[in-house]
Coordinates of C-alpha atoms (C1' of nucleotides) in Angstrom, one line a residue:
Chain A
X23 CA 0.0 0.0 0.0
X24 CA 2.5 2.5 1.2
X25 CA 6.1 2.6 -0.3
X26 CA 8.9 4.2 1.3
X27 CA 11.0 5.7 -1.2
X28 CA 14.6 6.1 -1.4
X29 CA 16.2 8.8 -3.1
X30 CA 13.8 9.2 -5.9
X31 CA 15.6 10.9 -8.8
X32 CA 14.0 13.3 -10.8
X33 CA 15.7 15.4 -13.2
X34 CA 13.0 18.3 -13.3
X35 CA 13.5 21.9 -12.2
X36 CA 13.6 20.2 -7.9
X37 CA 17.0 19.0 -9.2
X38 CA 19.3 21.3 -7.8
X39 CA 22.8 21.6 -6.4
X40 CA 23.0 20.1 -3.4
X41 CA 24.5 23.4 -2.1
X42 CA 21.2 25.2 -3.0
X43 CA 19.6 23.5 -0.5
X44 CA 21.4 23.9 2.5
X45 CA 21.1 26.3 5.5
X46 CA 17.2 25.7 5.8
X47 CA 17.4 25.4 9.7
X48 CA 20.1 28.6 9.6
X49 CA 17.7 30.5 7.9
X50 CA 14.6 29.6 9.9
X51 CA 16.8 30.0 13.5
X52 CA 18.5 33.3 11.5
X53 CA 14.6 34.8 11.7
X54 CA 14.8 34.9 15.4
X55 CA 18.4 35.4 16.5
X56 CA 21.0 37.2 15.1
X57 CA 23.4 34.5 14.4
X58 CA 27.1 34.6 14.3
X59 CA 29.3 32.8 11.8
X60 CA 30.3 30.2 13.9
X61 CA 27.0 29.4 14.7
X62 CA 26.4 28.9 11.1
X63 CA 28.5 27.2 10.6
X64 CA 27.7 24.9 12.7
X65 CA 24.2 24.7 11.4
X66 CA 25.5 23.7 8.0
X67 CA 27.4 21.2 9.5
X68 CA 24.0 19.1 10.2
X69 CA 22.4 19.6 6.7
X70 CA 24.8 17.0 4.6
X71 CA 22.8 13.7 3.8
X72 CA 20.6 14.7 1.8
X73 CA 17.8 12.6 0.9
X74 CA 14.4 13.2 -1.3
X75 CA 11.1 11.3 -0.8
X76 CA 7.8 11.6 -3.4
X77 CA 4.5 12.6 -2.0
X78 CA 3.0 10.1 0.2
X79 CA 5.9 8.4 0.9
X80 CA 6.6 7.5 4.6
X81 CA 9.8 8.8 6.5
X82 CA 9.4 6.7 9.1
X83 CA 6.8 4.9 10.9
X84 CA 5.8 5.2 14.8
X85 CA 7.6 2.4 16.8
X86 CA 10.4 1.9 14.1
X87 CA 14.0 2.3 15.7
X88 CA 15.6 5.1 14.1
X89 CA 18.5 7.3 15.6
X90 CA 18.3 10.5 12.5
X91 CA 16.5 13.6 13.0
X92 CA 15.4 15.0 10.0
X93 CA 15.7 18.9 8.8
X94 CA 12.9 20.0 5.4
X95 CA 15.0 21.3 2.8
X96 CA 11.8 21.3 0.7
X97 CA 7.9 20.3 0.7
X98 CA 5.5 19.6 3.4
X99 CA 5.3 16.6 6.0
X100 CA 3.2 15.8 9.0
X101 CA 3.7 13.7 11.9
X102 CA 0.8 11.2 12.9
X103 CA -0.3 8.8 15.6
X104 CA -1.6 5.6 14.4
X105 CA -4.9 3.7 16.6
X106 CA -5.7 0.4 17.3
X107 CA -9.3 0.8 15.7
X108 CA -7.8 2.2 12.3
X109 CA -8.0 5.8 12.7
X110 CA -5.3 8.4 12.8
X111 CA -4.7 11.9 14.6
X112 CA -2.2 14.1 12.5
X113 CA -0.6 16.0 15.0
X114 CA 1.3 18.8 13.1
X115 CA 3.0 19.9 10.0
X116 CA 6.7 20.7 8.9
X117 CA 8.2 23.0 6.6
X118 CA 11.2 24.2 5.5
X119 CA 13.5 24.3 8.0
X120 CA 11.7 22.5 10.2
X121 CA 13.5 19.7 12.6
X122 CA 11.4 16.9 13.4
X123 CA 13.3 15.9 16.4
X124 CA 10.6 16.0 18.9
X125 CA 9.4 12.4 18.0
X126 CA 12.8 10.8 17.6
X127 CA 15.4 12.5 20.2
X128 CA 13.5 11.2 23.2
X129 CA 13.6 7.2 22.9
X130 CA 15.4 5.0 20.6
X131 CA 12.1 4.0 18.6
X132 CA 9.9 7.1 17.1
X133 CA 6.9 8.3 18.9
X134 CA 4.9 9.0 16.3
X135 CA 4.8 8.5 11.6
X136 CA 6.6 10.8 9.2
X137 CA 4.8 11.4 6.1
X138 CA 5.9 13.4 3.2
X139 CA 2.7 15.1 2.2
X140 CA 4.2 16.8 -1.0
X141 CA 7.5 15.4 -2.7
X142 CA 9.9 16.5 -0.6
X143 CA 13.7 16.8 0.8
X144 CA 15.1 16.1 4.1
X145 CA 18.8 16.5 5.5
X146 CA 18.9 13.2 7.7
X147 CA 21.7 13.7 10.3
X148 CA 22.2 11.5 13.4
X149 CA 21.1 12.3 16.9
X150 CA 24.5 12.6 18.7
X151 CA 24.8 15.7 16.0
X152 CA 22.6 17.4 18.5
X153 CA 24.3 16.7 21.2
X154 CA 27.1 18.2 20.1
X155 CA 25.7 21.4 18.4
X156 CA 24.7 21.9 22.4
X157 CA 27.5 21.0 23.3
X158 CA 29.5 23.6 20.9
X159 CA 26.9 26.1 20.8
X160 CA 24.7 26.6 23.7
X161 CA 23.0 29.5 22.7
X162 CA 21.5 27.6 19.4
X163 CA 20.7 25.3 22.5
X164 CA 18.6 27.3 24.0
X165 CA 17.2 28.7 20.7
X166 CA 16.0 25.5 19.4
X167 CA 14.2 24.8 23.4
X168 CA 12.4 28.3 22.8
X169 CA 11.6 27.2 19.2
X170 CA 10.3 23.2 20.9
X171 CA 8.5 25.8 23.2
X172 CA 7.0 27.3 20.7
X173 CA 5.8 24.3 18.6
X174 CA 4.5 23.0 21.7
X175 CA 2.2 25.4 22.5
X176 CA 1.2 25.7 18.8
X177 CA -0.2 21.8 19.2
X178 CA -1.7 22.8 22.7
X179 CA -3.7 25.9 21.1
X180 CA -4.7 22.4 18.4
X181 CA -5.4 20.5 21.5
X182 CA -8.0 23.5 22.5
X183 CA -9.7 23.8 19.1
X184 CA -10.0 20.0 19.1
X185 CA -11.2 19.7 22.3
X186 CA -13.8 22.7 22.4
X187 CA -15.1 23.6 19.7
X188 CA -17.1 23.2 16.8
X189 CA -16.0 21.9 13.3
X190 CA -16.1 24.8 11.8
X191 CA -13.7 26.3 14.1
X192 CA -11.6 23.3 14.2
X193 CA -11.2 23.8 10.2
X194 CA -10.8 27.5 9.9
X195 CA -8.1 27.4 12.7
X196 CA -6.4 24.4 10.6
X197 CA -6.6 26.6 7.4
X198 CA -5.1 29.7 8.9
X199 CA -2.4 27.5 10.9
X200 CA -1.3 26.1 7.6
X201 CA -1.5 29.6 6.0
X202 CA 0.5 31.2 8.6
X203 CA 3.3 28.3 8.3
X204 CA 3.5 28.8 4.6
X205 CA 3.5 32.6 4.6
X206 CA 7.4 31.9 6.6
X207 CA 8.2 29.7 4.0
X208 CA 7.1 31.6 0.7
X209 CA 7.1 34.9 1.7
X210 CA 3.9 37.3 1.8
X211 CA 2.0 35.1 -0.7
X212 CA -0.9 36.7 1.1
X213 CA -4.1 34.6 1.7
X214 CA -4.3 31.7 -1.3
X215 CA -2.3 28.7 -1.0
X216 CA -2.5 25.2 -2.5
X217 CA -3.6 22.3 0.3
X218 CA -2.3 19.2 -1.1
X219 CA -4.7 17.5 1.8
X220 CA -7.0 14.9 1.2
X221 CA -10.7 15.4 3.2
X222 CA -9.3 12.6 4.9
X223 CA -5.8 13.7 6.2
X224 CA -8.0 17.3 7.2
X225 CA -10.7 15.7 9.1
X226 CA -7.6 13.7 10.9
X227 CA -5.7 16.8 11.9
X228 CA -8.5 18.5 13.4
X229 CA -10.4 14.8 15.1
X230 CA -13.7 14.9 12.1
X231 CA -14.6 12.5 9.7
X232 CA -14.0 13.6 6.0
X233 CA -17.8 13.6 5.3
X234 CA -18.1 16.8 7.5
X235 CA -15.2 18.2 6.7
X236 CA -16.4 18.4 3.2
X237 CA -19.9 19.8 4.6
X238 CA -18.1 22.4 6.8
X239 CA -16.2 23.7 3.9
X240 CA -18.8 23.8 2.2
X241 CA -20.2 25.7 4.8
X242 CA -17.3 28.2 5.0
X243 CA -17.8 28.7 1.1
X244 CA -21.5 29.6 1.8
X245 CA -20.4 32.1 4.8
X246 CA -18.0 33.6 2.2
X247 CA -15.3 33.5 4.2
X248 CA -13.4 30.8 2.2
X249 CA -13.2 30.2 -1.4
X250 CA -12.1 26.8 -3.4
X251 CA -11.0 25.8 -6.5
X252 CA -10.0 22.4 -6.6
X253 CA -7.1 21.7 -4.5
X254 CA -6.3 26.1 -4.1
X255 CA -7.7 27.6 -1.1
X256 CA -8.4 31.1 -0.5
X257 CA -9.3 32.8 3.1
X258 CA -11.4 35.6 2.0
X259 CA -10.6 38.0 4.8
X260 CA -7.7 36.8 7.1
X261 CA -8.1 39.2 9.9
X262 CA -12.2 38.7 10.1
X263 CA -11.6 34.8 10.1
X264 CA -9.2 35.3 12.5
X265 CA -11.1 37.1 15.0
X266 CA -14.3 34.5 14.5
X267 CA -12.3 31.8 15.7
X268 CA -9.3 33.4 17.7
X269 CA -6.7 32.1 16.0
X270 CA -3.5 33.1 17.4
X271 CA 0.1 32.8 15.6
X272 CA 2.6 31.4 18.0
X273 CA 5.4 30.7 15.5
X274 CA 6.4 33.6 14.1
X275 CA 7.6 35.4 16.7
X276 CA 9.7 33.6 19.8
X277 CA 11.6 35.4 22.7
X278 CA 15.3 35.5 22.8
X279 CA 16.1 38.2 25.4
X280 CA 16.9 35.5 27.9
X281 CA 19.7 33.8 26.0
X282 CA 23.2 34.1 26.7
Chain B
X10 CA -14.2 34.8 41.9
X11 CA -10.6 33.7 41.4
X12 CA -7.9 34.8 44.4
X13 CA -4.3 35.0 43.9
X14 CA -2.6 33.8 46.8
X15 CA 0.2 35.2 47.8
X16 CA 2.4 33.2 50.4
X17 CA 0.2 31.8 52.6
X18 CA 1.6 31.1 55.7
X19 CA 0.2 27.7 57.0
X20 CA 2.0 25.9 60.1
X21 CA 1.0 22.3 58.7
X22 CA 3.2 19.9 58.4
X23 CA 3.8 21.6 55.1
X24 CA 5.7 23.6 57.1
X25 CA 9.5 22.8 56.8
X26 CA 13.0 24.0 56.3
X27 CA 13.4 25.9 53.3
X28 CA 16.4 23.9 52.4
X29 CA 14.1 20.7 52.5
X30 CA 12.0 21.6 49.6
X31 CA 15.3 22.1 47.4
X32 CA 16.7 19.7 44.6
X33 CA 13.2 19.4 42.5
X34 CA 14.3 19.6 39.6
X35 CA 17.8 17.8 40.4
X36 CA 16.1 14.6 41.5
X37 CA 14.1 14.7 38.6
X38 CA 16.5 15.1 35.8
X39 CA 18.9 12.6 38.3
X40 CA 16.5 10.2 37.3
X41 CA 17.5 10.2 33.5
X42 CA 20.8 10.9 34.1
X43 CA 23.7 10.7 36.4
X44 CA 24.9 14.0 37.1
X45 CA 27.9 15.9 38.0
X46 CA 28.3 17.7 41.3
X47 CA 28.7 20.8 39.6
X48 CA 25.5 20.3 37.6
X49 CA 23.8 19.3 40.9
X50 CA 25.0 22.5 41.9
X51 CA 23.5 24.4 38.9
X52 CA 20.3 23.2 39.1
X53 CA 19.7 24.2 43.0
X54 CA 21.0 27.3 42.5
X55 CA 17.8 27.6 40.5
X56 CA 15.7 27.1 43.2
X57 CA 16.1 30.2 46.1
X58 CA 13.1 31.9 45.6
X59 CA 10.1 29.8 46.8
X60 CA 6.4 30.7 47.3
X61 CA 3.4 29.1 48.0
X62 CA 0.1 28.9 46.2
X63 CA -3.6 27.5 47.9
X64 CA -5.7 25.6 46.2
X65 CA -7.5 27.0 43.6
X66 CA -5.0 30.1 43.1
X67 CA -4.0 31.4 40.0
X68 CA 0.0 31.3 39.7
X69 CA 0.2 33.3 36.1
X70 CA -2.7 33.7 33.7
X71 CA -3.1 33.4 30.4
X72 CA -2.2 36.9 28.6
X73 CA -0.5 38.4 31.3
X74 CA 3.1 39.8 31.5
X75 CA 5.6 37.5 33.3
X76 CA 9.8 37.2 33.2
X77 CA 9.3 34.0 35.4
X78 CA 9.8 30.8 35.3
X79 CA 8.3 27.9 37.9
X80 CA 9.5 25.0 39.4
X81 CA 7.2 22.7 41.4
X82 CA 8.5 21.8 44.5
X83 CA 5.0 20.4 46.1
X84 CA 1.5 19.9 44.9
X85 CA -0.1 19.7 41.8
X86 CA -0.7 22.3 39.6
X87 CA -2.5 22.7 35.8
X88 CA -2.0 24.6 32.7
X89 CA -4.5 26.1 30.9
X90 CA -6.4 27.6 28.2
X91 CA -9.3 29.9 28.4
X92 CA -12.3 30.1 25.4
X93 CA -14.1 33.1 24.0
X94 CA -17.2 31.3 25.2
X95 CA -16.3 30.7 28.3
X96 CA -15.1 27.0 28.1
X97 CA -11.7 25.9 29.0
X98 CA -8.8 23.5 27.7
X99 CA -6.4 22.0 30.4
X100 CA -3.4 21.2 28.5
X101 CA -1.6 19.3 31.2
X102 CA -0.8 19.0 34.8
X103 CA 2.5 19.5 36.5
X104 CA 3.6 17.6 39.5
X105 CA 7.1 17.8 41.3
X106 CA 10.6 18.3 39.7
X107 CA 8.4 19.8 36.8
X108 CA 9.3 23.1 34.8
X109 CA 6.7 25.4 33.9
X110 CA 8.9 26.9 31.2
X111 CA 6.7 25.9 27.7
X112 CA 4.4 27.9 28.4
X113 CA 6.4 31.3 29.1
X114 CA 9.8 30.9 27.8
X115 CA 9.3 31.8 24.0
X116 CA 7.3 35.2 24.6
X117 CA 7.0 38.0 27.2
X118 CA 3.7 36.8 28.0
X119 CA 1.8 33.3 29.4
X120 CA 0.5 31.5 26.8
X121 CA -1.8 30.2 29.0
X122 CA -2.9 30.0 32.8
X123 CA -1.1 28.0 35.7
X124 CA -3.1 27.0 38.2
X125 CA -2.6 25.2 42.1
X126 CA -4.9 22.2 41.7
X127 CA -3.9 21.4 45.6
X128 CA -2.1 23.7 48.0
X129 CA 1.8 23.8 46.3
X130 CA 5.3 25.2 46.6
X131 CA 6.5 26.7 43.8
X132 CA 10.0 28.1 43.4
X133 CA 10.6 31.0 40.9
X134 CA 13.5 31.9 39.0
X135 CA 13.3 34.5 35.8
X136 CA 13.6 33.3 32.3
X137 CA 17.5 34.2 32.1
X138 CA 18.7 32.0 34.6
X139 CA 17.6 29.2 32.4
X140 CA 20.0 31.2 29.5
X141 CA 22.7 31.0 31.9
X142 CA 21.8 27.0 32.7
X143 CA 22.1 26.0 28.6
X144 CA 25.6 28.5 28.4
X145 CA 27.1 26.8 31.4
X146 CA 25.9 23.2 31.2
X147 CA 25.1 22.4 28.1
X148 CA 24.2 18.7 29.0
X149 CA 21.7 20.1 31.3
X150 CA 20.2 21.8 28.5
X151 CA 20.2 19.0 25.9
X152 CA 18.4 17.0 28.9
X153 CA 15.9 19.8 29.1
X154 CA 15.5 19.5 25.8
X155 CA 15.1 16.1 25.5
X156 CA 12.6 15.9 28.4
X157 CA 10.7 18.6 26.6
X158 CA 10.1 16.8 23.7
X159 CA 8.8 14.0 25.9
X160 CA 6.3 16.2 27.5
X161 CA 5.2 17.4 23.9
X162 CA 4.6 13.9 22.6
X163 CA 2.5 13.3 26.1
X164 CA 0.6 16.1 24.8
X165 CA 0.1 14.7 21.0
X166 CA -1.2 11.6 22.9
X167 CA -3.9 13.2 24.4
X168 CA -4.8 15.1 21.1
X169 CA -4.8 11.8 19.6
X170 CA -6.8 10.5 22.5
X171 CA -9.2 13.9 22.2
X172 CA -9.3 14.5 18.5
X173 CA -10.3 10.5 17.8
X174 CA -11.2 8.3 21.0
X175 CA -14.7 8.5 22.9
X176 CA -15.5 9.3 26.2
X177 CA -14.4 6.2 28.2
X178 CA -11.1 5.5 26.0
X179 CA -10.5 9.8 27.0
X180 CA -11.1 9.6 30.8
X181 CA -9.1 6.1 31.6
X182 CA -6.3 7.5 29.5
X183 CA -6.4 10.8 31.6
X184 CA -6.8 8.8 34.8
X185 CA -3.5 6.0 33.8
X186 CA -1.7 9.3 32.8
X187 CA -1.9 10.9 36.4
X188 CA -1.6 7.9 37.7
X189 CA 2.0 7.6 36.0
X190 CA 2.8 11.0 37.0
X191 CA 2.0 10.5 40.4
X192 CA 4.5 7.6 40.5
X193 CA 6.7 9.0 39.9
X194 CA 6.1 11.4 42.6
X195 CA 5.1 9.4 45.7
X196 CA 7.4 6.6 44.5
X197 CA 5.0 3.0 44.0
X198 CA 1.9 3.4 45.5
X199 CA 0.1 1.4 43.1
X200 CA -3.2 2.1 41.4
X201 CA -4.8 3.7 44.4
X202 CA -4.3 7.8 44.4
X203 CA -6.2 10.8 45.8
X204 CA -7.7 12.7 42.8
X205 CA -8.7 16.6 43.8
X206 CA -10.2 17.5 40.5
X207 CA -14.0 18.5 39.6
X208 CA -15.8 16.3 37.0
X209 CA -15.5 19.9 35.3
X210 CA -11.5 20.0 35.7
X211 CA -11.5 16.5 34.4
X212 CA -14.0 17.5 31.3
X213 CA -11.8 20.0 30.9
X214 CA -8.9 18.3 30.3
X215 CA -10.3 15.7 28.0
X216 CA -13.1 17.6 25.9
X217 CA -16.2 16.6 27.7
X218 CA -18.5 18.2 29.9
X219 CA -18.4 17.5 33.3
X220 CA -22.3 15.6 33.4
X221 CA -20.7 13.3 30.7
X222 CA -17.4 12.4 32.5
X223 CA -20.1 11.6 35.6
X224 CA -21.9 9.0 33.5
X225 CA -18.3 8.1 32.0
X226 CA -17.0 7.3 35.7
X227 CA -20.0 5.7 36.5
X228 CA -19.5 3.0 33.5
X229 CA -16.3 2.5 34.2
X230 CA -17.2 1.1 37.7
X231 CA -20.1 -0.5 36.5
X232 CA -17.5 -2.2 34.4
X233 CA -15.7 -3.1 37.0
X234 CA -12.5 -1.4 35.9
X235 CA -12.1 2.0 38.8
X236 CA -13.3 1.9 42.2
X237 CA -14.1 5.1 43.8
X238 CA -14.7 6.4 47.3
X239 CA -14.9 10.4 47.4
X240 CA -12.0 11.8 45.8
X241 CA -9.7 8.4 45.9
X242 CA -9.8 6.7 42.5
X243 CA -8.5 2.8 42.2
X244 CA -8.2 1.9 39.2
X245 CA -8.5 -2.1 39.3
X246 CA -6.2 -3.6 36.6
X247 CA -4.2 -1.1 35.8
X248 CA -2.4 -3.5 32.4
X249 CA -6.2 -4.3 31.6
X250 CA -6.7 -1.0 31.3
X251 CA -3.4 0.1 29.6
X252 CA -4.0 -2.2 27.2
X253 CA -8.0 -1.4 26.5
X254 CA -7.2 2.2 25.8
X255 CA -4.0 1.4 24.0
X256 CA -2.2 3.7 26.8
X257 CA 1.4 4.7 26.4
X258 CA 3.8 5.9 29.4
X259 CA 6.1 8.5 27.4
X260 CA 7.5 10.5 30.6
X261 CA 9.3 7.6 32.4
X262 CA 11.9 6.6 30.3
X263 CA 14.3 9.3 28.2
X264 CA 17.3 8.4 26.1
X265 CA 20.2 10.3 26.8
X266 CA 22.8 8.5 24.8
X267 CA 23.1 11.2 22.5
X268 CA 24.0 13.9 25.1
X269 CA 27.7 15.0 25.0
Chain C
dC11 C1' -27.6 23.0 60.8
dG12 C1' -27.7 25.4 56.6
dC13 C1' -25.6 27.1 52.7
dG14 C1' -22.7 26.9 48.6
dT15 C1' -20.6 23.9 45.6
dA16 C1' -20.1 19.4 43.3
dT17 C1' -22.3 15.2 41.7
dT18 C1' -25.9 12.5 39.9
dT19 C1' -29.8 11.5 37.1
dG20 C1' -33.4 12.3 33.6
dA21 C1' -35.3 13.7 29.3
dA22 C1' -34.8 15.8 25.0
dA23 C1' -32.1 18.0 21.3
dG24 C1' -28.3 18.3 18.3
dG25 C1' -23.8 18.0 16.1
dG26 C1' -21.2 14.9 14.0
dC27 C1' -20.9 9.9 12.5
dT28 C1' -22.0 5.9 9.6
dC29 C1' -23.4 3.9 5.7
dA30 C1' -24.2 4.2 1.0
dA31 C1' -24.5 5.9 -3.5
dA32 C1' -23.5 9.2 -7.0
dC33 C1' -20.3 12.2 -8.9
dG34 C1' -15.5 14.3 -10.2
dT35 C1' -10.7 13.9 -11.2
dT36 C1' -6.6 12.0 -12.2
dG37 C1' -3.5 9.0 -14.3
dT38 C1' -2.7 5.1 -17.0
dG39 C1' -2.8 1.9 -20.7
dG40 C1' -4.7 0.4 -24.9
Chain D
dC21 C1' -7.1 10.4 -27.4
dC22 C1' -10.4 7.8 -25.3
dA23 C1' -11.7 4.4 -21.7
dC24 C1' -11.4 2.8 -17.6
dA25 C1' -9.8 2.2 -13.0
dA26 C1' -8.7 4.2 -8.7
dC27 C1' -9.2 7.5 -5.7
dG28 C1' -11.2 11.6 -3.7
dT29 C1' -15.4 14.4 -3.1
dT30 C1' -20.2 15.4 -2.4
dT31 C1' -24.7 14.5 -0.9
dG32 C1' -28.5 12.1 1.5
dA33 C1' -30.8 9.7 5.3
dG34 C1' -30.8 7.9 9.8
dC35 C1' -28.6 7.0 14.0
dC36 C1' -25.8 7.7 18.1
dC37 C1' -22.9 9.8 21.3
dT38 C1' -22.5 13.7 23.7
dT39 C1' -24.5 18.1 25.0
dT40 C1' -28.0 20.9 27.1
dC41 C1' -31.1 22.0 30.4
dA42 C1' -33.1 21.1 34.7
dA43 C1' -33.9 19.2 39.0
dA44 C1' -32.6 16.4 42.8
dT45 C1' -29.2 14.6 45.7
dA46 C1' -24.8 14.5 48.2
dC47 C1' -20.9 16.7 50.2
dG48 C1' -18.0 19.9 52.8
dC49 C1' -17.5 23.5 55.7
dG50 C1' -18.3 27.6 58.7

DNA sequence: CGCGTATTTGAAAGGGCTCAAACGTTGTGG
DNA sequence: CCACAACGTTTGAGCCCTTTCAAATACGCG
């Protein structure tokens, strides 16, 4: 059914030097520190096995032993929890320069499935890696905790929507999540974006069924506050959505006064 | 409604030396890894500034200004979110040797509300110590690092259990998961423990309201798995139950092999 | 003892689920 | 380039789990 891929290799315009790709956690860290070159350095130093992975592809699957962390170069992923009964709860997204070490870096097995959701490619570097980048550099140290921080209570505001409140809360604060992840990643690309997302993968990431997920977008679409057109999505008016559901961005800014 | 405490000043046999309540936060991350004197030293160095909190106080709330970080020294305390509509999300509790940080470290505000659950000790220590901690001892802060990723996939198993579980699987999840934390804690008492939470705390925590985790409780002794008298919960097979709600214990164990 | 707060229980409503079928879309192979 | 298969989406009807609303009961505490 599923195939993990290995180094799939495409010769269309993703084929790049492998030098284009790299500093993707430097640049993402870079957005909220000042960094020195030593520090970048360092950074680089992690982003060397490069490794690519088509769409739908899985990374690697909950309970499989696996000592790499994994840094996006390029495309979209989300991390998943797997149930006895068959179902699934997507618990977040990654994009570029995002480290997916918060299922792998606390146990020798991971904690939860890595799915590409879009073609995609990944800098695989070992865990020890980390270790030693806080080791060598203790303020990226305590950047990357902040950052964890962050993420964290990104997936407890997901928690909240999940547990209390309605679906089409639970959608619209999905949409503008993945909006607001994107807009870091391709700039201001304002309010339309394409959701490579089945009804299925949607309705896991925010605990509904993909029947109502397709009747509360359609819903949204009625309201006027979203518009479709196949897989393109466009959030009519950000700022009024944003106040109906109180949505609240906890990723693009982060604290760093308290760092060494 | 709602009363800060500030120090309350009870001669219970709460009451003890100051020096007594010290080494939280040592004994906790002593328990995933043997430490240095000198990072002994570190970590109590942290804890100088202690306060207590009654029942039912509000330590930060969500919103408001705060340099500080917490350290539980005694009681039991939950983080929170608070809804437009008046409803509530707890995210998680805290228990002793814990770190409030997540929830204040990345931004100059609390992303969310911390509140005494019992009568607690809490010590306080602003957000720059903690900068000083990851520059001086960086193990420390790849531990801290590591044992917040653990918290957060404890979190993205009670999304998973929120987002895609019913009522019964939601509450004995919640119950095995204090439970564990409580172990921890008071060392092996079993599967008998004092539980000084509302049905509306407990609702709270797992997205029900607090008439539906009544008839919930109520099934599950009718099934014979949990035994209650007042406030004390027994949970009657504690691997029967692990096992019926698929239950996973991700704060006990921590790999460390890849610190330096 | 009496009051406020928490729990229990009941009846009815509703939001979301299940099941099922029809409809689009995409990609592949003849 | 069409046909078909596979997969995703939409829509409908009925049901069920959970909520809502309300009232009664139990509990703790001054």
């Amino acid at each position: 059914m599923y195939e993990p891929s290995t180094s799939s290799e495409k010769s269309s315009e993703d084929q790049q030097r492998i030098s284009d790709r790299g500093g993707a956690l430097e640049a993402k860290l870079g957005h909220y520190l000042a960094l020195t070159y030593s520090e970048r350095d360092a950074l680089r130093w992690l982003e060397r096995r490069e490794r690519t992975f088509e769409a739908g592809s899985i990374v690697i699957r909950e309970g499989e032993e696996t000592a790499l962390l994994h840094i996006v170069a390029s495309g979209w992923l989300h991390g998943s929890k797997q149930l006895p009964d068959g179902g699934r709860q997507i618990l977040r997204f990654y994009f570029l320069g995002d480290l997916t070490s918060t299922f792998s870096i606390a146990w020798n097995v991971s904690a939860a499935t890595l799915t590409a959701v879009s073609d995609c490619t990944l800098f695989e570097l070992p865990r020890d890696a980390l270790g030693r980048l806080f080791r060598d550099h203790p303020r990226l140290g305590g950047l990357l905790y902040a950052v964890s921080a962050a993420e964290q209570v990104a997936m407890a505001e997901r928690l909240t929507s999940v547990g209390r409140t309605d679906a089409l809360t639970r959608v619209s604060t999905l949409l503008l999540d993945i909006r607001a992840q994107l807009r870091v990643v391709d700039g201001e690309n304002g309010s339309v974006f394409e959701l490579p997302l089945t009804l299925q993968d949607l309705g896991d990431a925010v605990g509904l069924t993909n029947t109502h997920v397709s009747r509360t977008l359609k819903n949204l679409e009625e309201r006027g506050l979203v518009e479709r057109d196949g897989r393109i999505i466009r959030i009519v008016d950000v700022d009024e959505l944003t106040r109906l559901v109180d949505y609240h961005d906890r990723l693009t800014h982060v604290a760093t006064d308290w760092l060494p």
